[in-house]
Amino acid sequence: MNKHLESGLLKQLNREFHSAYIYLGMSSYCTDKDLNGFANWLFVQYEEEQVHAMKIYKYLLQRGVTVELDSISKPVSDFSSILDLFKKALAHEEFMTLSFNELSDVAMEHRDHATYNFLQWFVNEQVEEESIFQEIISKIERVESNSQALYMLDRELENRTLQVQA
Ligand code: FEO
């Protein structure tokens, strides 16, 4: 594999683990605020990000790349509200989308069609992720000042379980 593309994928592997870490921290924040449904939803997101990371990890091994793991930086933890938390999560997902698009450009530039195809799964997944975070932000904005409605939304988010995608 081209060295530039290889280092980009290794960086992306680290970003997925960092994403997992971000959502675990967010889940912990929600537990602390007695928002257990939000905490569950974000914990499932943490699990999902680990699945994403392992998908990249396995692909790198399959392509004969030596995977040297990097340290995972401290996740964001200063949230002024649940709305602020989800806005930060959406901004993070937008950043992830950008990085997958850039990596796809590099794969195309080096005519690595297999890696380009591999990355398109993530490109599509990002559309879904951004949309789901946007949907939750809209719901929070509608109910934020009504504690009963926020409680109902919290209950709704309690039902999320990990769906492992192909
Ligand atoms: Fe795996 Fe939410 O990016």
XYZ file of N, CA and C and ligand atoms in Angstrom:
501
model
N 0.843 -1.197 0.000
C 0.000 0.000 0.000
C 0.886 1.258 0.000
N 0.438 2.255 -0.679
C 1.158 3.531 -0.702
C 1.340 4.066 0.728
N 2.537 4.554 1.024
C 2.875 4.969 2.400
C 1.990 6.120 2.920
N 1.660 7.031 2.049
C 0.834 8.178 2.420
C -0.576 7.697 2.808
N -1.085 6.767 2.007
C -2.417 6.205 2.273
C -2.388 5.362 3.549
N -1.301 4.605 3.702
C -1.137 3.761 4.896
C -1.136 4.626 6.167
N -0.380 5.714 6.156
C -0.351 6.542 7.370
C -1.694 7.243 7.594
N -2.394 7.560 6.517
C -3.726 8.148 6.646
C -4.698 7.181 7.294
N -4.630 5.915 6.901
C -5.524 4.902 7.479
C -5.176 4.635 8.946
N -3.878 4.666 9.251
C -3.474 4.457 10.652
C -3.986 5.617 11.519
N -3.931 6.818 10.967
C -4.440 7.994 11.684
C -5.951 7.863 11.876
N -6.621 7.359 10.852
C -8.073 7.208 10.923
C -8.462 6.134 11.945
N -7.642 5.106 12.057
C -7.860 4.066 13.060
C -7.828 4.709 14.451
N -6.842 5.558 14.665
C -6.723 6.242 15.949
C -7.922 7.172 16.184
N -8.392 7.818 15.123
C -9.550 8.722 15.261
C -10.808 7.965 15.651
N -10.955 6.738 15.149
C -12.137 5.946 15.524
C -12.059 5.544 16.998
N -10.866 5.183 17.450
C -10.727 4.863 18.880
C -10.964 6.127 19.716
N -10.486 7.261 19.207
C -10.720 8.524 19.910
C -12.214 8.842 19.955
N -12.913 8.561 18.852
C -14.371 8.767 18.814
C -15.027 7.928 19.907
N -14.602 6.658 20.002
C -15.168 5.770 21.029
C -14.964 6.404 22.411
N -13.776 6.902 22.626
C -13.414 7.510 23.911
C -14.274 8.759 24.196
N -14.504 9.546 23.151
C -15.348 10.747 23.281
C -16.748 10.338 23.750
N -17.329 9.305 23.107
C -18.698 8.912 23.455
C -18.782 8.234 24.814
N -17.716 7.561 25.199
C -17.714 6.971 26.538
C -17.727 8.096 27.583
N -16.945 9.134 27.335
C -16.912 10.291 28.240
C -18.266 10.993 28.285
N -18.902 11.113 27.124
C -20.218 11.761 27.056
C -21.254 10.920 27.802
N -21.131 9.598 27.666
C -22.053 8.694 28.359
C -21.908 8.866 29.870
N -20.677 8.979 30.297
C -20.408 9.161 31.718
C -21.002 10.482 32.231
N -20.873 11.544 31.427
C -21.453 12.856 31.782
C -22.969 12.720 31.996
N -23.627 11.976 31.076
C -25.086 11.829 31.162
C -25.493 11.003 32.380
N -24.728 9.972 32.680
C -25.026 9.160 33.872
C -24.968 10.052 35.100
N -23.964 10.909 35.123
C -23.775 11.837 36.232
C -24.959 12.793 36.396
N -25.632 13.111 35.267
C -26.776 14.037 35.297
C -28.096 13.272 35.412
N -28.044 11.970 35.700
C -29.235 11.116 35.803
C -30.022 11.027 34.499
N -29.324 11.191 33.384
C -29.968 11.018 32.080
C -29.543 9.648 31.556
N -30.141 8.609 32.120
C -29.658 7.253 31.841
C -29.956 6.761 30.420
N -31.022 7.275 29.811
C -31.326 6.907 28.430
C -30.279 7.492 27.486
N -29.956 8.761 27.680
C -28.910 9.404 26.880
C -27.579 8.674 27.111
N -27.335 8.313 28.369
C -26.090 7.613 28.709
C -26.020 6.287 27.958
N -27.148 5.571 27.914
C -27.179 4.296 27.184
C -26.924 4.517 25.702
N -27.602 5.503 25.132
C -27.477 5.773 23.696
C -26.017 6.064 23.344
N -25.379 6.873 24.177
C -23.980 7.236 23.916
C -23.024 6.073 24.190
N -23.405 5.207 25.114
C -22.575 4.031 25.371
C -22.606 3.103 24.151
N -23.787 2.969 23.536
C -23.904 2.156 22.316
C -23.071 2.798 21.199
N -23.063 4.133 21.165
C -22.241 4.839 20.177
C -20.760 4.524 20.406
N -20.379 4.468 21.661
C -18.998 4.088 22.026
C -18.672 2.698 21.463
N -19.612 1.761 21.650
C -19.395 0.400 21.148
C -19.307 0.391 19.616
N -20.161 1.209 18.988
C -20.179 1.265 17.528
C -18.858 1.789 16.969
N -18.312 2.797 17.644
C -17.033 3.375 17.182
C -15.896 2.363 17.298
N -15.997 1.498 18.298
C -14.973 0.455 18.420
C -15.095 -0.543 17.266
N -16.335 -0.819 16.859
C -16.549 -1.696 15.702
C -15.917 -1.045 14.462
N -16.113 0.273 14.318
C -15.517 0.987 13.176
C -13.992 0.867 13.207
N -13.428 1.084 14.396
C -11.964 1.016 14.535
C -11.461 -0.373 14.142
N -12.156 -1.405 14.616
C -11.704 -2.766 14.332
C -11.845 -3.127 12.859
N -12.798 -2.495 12.209
C -12.971 -2.718 10.767
C -11.717 -2.212 10.025
N -11.241 -1.029 10.430
C -10.029 -0.462 9.802
C -8.803 -1.302 10.181
N -8.739 -1.687 11.444
C -7.619 -2.497 11.939
C -7.488 -3.792 11.128
N -8.615 -4.482 10.963
C -8.592 -5.759 10.224
C -8.214 -5.546 8.760
N -8.705 -4.452 8.189
C -8.381 -4.168 6.785
C -6.884 -3.930 6.624
N -6.306 -3.172 7.537
C -4.865 -2.883 7.468
C -4.060 -4.176 7.551
N -4.453 -5.062 8.460
C -3.739 -6.337 8.595
C -3.864 -7.161 7.316
N -5.070 -7.156 6.776
C -5.339 -7.897 5.540
C -4.453 -7.411 4.389
N -4.159 -6.105 4.418
C -3.331 -5.523 3.359
C -1.839 -5.574 3.681
N -1.512 -6.280 4.761
C -0.098 -6.470 5.093
C 0.566 -5.284 5.763
N -0.227 -4.378 6.304
C 0.334 -3.196 6.977
C 0.663 -3.539 8.435
N 1.819 -3.084 8.918
C 2.157 -3.259 10.329
C 1.415 -2.173 11.098
N 0.568 -2.612 12.025
C -0.240 -1.630 12.760
C 0.463 -1.228 14.057
N 0.983 -0.003 14.050
C 1.577 0.503 15.282
C 0.554 1.443 15.912
N 0.064 1.052 17.078
C -0.995 1.849 17.710
C -0.432 3.107 18.349
N -1.164 4.195 18.186
C -0.762 5.484 18.765
C -1.545 5.712 20.058
N -1.143 6.709 20.840
C -1.900 7.011 22.059
C -3.215 7.705 21.697
N -4.196 7.550 22.584
C -5.511 8.156 22.342
C -5.609 9.428 23.179
N -5.865 10.547 22.507
C -5.886 11.811 23.260
C -7.140 11.955 24.123
N -7.034 12.829 25.102
C -8.105 13.066 26.080
C -9.360 13.578 25.367
N -10.505 12.984 25.648
C -11.721 13.460 24.972
C -12.265 14.753 25.586
N -13.058 15.464 24.804
C -13.718 16.683 25.279
C -14.633 16.307 26.456
N -14.650 17.146 27.494
C -15.498 16.791 28.644
C -16.226 17.998 29.253
N -16.051 19.185 28.639
C -16.708 20.372 29.191
C -18.010 20.651 28.428
N -19.106 20.215 29.008
C -20.409 20.426 28.368
C -21.260 21.332 29.251
N -21.909 22.324 28.621
C -22.738 23.223 29.420
C -24.163 22.688 29.551
N -24.532 21.753 28.668
C -25.888 21.173 28.701
C -25.896 19.948 27.796
N -27.007 19.220 27.812
C -27.144 18.050 26.942
C -27.184 18.491 25.468
N -27.744 19.674 25.234
C -27.771 20.203 23.864
C -26.349 20.507 23.395
N -25.584 21.142 24.258
C -24.186 21.462 23.941
C -23.409 20.182 23.633
N -23.652 19.155 24.440
C -22.969 17.868 24.243
C -23.262 17.310 22.844
N -24.539 17.294 22.457
C -24.883 16.728 21.148
C -24.405 17.600 19.992
N -24.317 18.918 20.219
C -23.785 19.792 19.161
C -22.300 19.495 18.963
N -21.601 19.236 20.071
C -20.171 18.898 19.973
C -19.996 17.533 19.289
N -20.922 16.606 19.581
C -20.863 15.286 18.945
C -21.069 15.425 17.430
N -22.033 16.245 17.033
C -22.282 16.440 15.605
C -21.058 17.072 14.929
N -20.467 18.069 15.576
C -19.271 18.718 15.010
C -18.152 17.684 14.838
N -18.062 16.772 15.796
C -17.037 15.733 15.698
C -17.318 14.816 14.503
N -18.584 14.440 14.322
C -18.932 13.574 13.191
C -18.682 14.274 11.858
N -18.909 15.598 11.823
C -18.635 16.343 10.583
C -17.140 16.304 10.264
N -16.339 16.369 11.321
C -14.893 16.269 11.151
C -14.521 14.879 10.620
N -15.172 13.836 11.159
C -14.896 12.466 10.704
C -15.284 12.298 9.225
N -16.401 12.889 8.845
C -16.836 12.826 7.443
C -15.778 13.434 6.533
N -15.288 14.607 6.948
C -14.260 15.308 6.178
C -13.016 14.434 6.035
N -12.618 13.784 7.130
C -11.395 12.983 7.067
C -11.579 11.746 6.182
N -12.781 11.153 6.168
C -13.009 10.016 5.267
C -13.037 10.473 3.803
N -13.574 11.654 3.572
C -13.579 12.174 2.200
C -12.153 12.420 1.725
N -11.335 12.998 2.609
C -9.941 13.281 2.234
C -9.177 11.985 1.972
N -9.426 10.979 2.821
C -8.752 9.685 2.627
C -9.183 9.033 1.315
N -10.457 9.174 0.990
C -10.960 8.636 -0.278
C -10.240 9.296 -1.452
N -9.998 10.615 -1.334
C -9.262 11.332 -2.386
C -7.858 10.758 -2.546
N -7.204 10.476 -1.404
C -5.837 9.936 -1.442
C -5.846 8.547 -2.094
N -6.838 7.721 -1.727
C -6.937 6.373 -2.298
C -7.117 6.463 -3.814
N -7.935 7.395 -4.257
C -8.193 7.559 -5.684
C -6.943 8.058 -6.405
N -6.285 9.015 -5.760
C -5.065 9.600 -6.320
C -4.006 8.507 -6.575
N -3.949 7.530 -5.667
C -2.962 6.450 -5.818
C -3.539 5.222 -6.514
N -4.701 5.373 -7.063
C -5.383 4.314 -7.833
C -5.531 3.015 -7.042
N -5.758 3.182 -5.709
C -5.989 2.005 -4.858
C -7.508 1.815 -4.766
N -8.041 1.102 -5.725
C -9.497 0.957 -5.826
C -10.084 0.148 -4.670
N -9.328 -0.851 -4.200
C -9.821 -1.674 -3.079
C -10.004 -0.796 -1.834
N -9.010 0.047 -1.558
C -9.117 0.916 -0.377
C -10.211 1.962 -0.584
N -10.301 2.467 -1.794
C -11.360 3.436 -2.088
C -12.729 2.807 -1.792
N -12.929 1.581 -2.287
C -14.203 0.884 -2.039
C -14.420 0.635 -0.556
N -13.367 0.229 0.120
C -13.444 -0.010 1.566
C -13.908 1.270 2.277
N -13.351 2.399 1.881
C -13.677 3.675 2.544
C -15.101 4.138 2.284
N -15.681 3.702 1.179
C -17.042 4.159 0.859
C -18.078 3.656 1.865
N -17.806 2.526 2.511
C -18.711 2.059 3.571
C -18.790 3.126 4.665
N -17.627 3.676 5.023
C -17.572 4.700 6.073
C -18.196 6.016 5.604
N -17.953 6.355 4.344
C -18.526 7.588 3.796
C -20.054 7.524 3.921
N -20.628 6.377 3.579
C -22.086 6.216 3.690
C -22.544 6.196 5.143
N -21.781 5.539 5.975
C -22.096 5.470 7.410
C -22.124 6.873 8.017
N -21.217 7.738 7.564
C -21.166 9.108 8.093
C -22.444 9.887 7.782
N -23.043 9.619 6.630
C -24.293 10.312 6.273
C -25.346 9.970 7.328
N -25.399 8.673 7.665
C -26.355 8.197 8.666
C -26.045 8.789 10.047
N -24.777 8.811 10.403
C -24.395 9.316 11.730
C -24.734 10.797 11.887
N -24.369 11.594 10.885
C -24.672 13.029 10.969
C -26.168 13.250 11.073
N -26.920 12.475 10.302
C -28.370 12.650 10.294
C -28.987 12.277 11.652
N -28.508 11.217 12.267
C -29.076 10.800 13.555
C -28.730 11.804 14.664
N -27.510 12.354 14.626
C -27.154 13.356 15.637
C -27.989 14.627 15.434
N -28.192 14.996 14.170
C -28.998 16.177 13.870
C -30.432 15.982 14.376
N -30.946 14.766 14.193
C -32.312 14.446 14.625
C -32.433 14.574 16.151
N -31.449 14.063 16.869
C -31.511 14.155 18.336
C -31.386 15.615 18.783
N -30.533 16.390 18.112
C -30.397 17.817 18.449
C -31.760 18.517 18.287
N -32.431 18.243 17.181
C -33.747 18.868 16.943
C -34.733 18.477 18.038
N -34.704 17.201 18.440
C -35.613 16.752 19.507
C -35.287 17.453 20.818
N -34.005 17.563 21.143
C -33.622 18.233 22.400
C -34.060 19.695 22.359
N -33.871 20.341 21.215
C -34.251 21.758 21.101
C -35.750 21.949 21.343
N -36.532 20.958 20.927
C -37.988 21.061 21.117
C -38.392 20.879 22.582
N -37.635 20.062 23.316
C -38.087 19.706 24.668
C -37.239 20.276 25.805
N -36.130 20.942 25.437
C -35.135 21.289 26.454
C -35.697 21.995 27.692
N -36.659 22.908 27.480
C -37.160 23.666 28.619
C -38.309 22.961 29.355
N -38.670 21.766 28.875
C -39.765 21.014 29.491
C -39.198 19.718 30.087
N -39.011 19.696 31.385
C -38.311 18.566 31.997
C -39.054 17.236 31.802
N -40.397 17.290 31.769
C -41.174 16.065 31.564
C -40.922 15.485 30.159
N -40.896 16.384 29.166
C -40.664 15.944 27.785
C -39.219 15.454 27.615
N -38.287 16.089 28.301
C -36.889 15.660 28.243
C -36.755 14.254 28.849
N -37.513 14.028 29.909
C -37.526 12.718 30.565
C -38.057 11.650 29.597
N -39.116 12.003 28.854
C -39.680 11.064 27.869
C -38.662 10.734 26.768
N -37.936 11.766 26.330
C -36.907 11.555 25.304
C -35.797 10.662 25.855
N -35.459 10.907 27.107
C -34.439 10.089 27.770
C -34.873 8.620 27.786
N -36.150 8.387 28.085
C -36.682 7.015 28.120
C -36.597 6.359 26.741
N -36.877 7.182 25.709
C -36.852 6.688 24.320
C -35.435 6.204 23.951
N -34.446 6.930 24.404
C -33.058 6.613 24.028
C -32.500 5.419 24.808
N -33.263 4.997 25.796
C -32.855 3.865 26.622
C -32.910 2.556 25.826
N -33.681 2.559 24.730
C -33.910 1.328 23.960
C -32.841 0.978 22.953
N -31.889 1.894 22.742
C -30.901 1.616 21.689
C -29.982 0.462 22.086
N -29.762 -0.455 21.136
C -28.795 -1.548 21.357
C -27.820 -1.569 20.182
N -26.719 -2.212 20.373
C -25.703 -2.260 19.316
C -26.158 -3.148 18.165
N -26.174 -2.573 16.952
C -26.478 -3.346 15.745
C -25.165 -3.438 14.984
N -24.641 -4.642 14.874
C -23.368 -4.771 14.148
C -23.636 -4.831 12.656
N -23.045 -3.832 11.963
C -23.265 -3.721 10.519
C -22.271 -4.586 9.759
N -22.693 -4.995 8.578
C -21.801 -5.814 7.729
C -20.686 -4.952 7.162
Fe -17.024 6.035 13.322
Fe -18.941 8.152 14.267
O -17.466 7.797 13.176
